[in-house]
mmCIF file of C-alpha atoms in Angstrom:
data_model
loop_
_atom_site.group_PDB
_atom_site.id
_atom_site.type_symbol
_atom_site.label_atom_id
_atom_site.label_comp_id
_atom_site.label_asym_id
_atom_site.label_seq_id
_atom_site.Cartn_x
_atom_site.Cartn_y
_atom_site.Cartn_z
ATOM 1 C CA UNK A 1 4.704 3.744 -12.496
ATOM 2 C CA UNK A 2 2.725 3.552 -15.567
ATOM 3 C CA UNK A 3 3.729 -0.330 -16.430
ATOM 4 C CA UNK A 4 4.162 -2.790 -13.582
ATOM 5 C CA UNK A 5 4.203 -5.892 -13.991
ATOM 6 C CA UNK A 6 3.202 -6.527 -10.168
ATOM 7 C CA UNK A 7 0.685 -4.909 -8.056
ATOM 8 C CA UNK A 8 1.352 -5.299 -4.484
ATOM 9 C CA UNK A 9 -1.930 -4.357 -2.159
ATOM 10 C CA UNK A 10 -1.759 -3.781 1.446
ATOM 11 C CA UNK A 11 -4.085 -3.043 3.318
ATOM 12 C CA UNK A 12 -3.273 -1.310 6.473
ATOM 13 C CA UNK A 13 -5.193 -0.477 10.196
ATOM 14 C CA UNK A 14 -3.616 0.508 13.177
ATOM 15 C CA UNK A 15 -0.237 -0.542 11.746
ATOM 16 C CA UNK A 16 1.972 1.509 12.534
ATOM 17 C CA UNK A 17 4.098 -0.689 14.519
ATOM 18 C CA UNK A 18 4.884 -2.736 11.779
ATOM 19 C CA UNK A 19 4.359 -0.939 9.371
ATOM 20 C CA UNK A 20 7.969 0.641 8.620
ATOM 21 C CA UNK A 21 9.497 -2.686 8.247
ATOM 22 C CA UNK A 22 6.735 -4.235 5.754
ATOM 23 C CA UNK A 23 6.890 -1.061 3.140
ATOM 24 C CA UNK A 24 10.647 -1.034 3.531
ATOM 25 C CA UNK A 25 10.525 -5.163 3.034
ATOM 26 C CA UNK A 26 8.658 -4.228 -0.454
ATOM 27 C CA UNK A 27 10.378 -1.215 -1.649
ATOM 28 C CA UNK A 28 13.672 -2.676 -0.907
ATOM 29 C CA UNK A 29 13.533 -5.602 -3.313
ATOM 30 C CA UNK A 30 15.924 -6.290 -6.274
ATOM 31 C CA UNK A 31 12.846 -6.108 -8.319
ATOM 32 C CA UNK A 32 11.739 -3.166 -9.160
ATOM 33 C CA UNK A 33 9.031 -2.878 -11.919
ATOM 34 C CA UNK A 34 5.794 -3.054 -9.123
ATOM 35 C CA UNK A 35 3.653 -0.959 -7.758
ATOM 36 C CA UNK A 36 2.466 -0.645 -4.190
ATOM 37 C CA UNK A 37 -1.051 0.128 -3.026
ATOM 38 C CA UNK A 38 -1.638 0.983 0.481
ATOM 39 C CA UNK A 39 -4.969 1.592 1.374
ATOM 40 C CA UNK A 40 -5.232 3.022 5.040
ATOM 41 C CA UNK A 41 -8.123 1.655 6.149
ATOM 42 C CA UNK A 42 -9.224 4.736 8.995
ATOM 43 C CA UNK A 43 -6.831 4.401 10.975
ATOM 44 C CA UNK A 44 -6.418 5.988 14.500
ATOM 45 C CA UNK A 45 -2.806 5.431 15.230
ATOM 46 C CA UNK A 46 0.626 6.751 13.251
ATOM 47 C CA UNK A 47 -0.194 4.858 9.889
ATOM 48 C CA UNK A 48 -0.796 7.369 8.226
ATOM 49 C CA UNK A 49 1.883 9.219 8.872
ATOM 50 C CA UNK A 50 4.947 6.641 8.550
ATOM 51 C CA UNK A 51 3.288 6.436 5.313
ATOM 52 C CA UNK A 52 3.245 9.628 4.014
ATOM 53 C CA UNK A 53 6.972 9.969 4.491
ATOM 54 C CA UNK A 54 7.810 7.848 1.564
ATOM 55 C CA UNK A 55 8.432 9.768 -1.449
ATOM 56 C CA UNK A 56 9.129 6.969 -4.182
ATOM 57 C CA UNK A 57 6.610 7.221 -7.025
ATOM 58 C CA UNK A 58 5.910 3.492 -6.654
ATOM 59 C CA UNK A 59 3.826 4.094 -3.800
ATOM 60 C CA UNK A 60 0.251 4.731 -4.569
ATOM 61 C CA UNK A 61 -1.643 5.551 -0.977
ATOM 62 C CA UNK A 62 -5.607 5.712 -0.787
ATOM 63 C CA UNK A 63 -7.038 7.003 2.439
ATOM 64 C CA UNK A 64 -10.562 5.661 3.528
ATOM 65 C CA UNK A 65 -12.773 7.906 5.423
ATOM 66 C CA UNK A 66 -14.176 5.363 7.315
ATOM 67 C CA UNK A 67 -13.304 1.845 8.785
ATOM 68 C CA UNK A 68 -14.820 -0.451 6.136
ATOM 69 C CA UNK A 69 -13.082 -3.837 6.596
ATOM 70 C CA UNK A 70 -9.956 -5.616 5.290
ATOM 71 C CA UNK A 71 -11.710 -7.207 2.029
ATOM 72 C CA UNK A 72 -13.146 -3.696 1.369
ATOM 73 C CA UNK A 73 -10.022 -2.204 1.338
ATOM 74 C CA UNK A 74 -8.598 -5.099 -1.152
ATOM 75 C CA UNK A 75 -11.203 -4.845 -3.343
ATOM 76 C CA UNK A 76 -10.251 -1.397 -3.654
ATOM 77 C CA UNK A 77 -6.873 -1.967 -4.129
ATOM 78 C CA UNK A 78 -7.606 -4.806 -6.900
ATOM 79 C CA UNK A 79 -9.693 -2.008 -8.946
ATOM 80 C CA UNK A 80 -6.503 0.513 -9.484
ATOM 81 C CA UNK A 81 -4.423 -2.838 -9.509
ATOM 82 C CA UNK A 82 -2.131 -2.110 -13.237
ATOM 83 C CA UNK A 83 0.079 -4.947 -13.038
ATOM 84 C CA UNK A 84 -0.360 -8.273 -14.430
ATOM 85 C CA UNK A 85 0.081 -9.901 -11.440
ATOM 86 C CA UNK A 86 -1.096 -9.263 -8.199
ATOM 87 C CA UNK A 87 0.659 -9.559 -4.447
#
């Protein structure tokens, strides 16, 4: 999306049980003009995965090479952040 008006970061770590039901939460709101960052934080579990089966062009997913810490990871996602609001 080249003009959202909401940037939605989540960080994510070993979520994978969860994690289904939060993206689908987001993606599946009447609103649509938002993008949604998901920065995979290392993780050792299916997160990545269950992630990298959504194919909607909203979806912007960074992959860490190493475990660096939740505020890391938003800081990250506040830096490619386009929207003028952030979630």
């Amino acid at each position: 999306m080249l003009n959202p008006i909401v940037s939605v970061i989540m960080p994510v770590y070993n979520t994978g049980i969860y994690l289904k039901e939060a993206i689908d939460s987001i993606i599946n709101q009447s609103f649509i003009n938002f993008e949604l960052i998901i920065i995979d934080d290392s993780s050792t579990d299916n997160s990545l995965q269950i992630i990298e089966n959504y194919r909607d062009q909203r979806i912007l997913l960074v992959k860490k090479d190493f475990n660096s810490g939740y505020t890391k990871s938003l800081n990250i996602g506040l830096k490619l952040a386009k929207g003028k609001y952030i979630a």
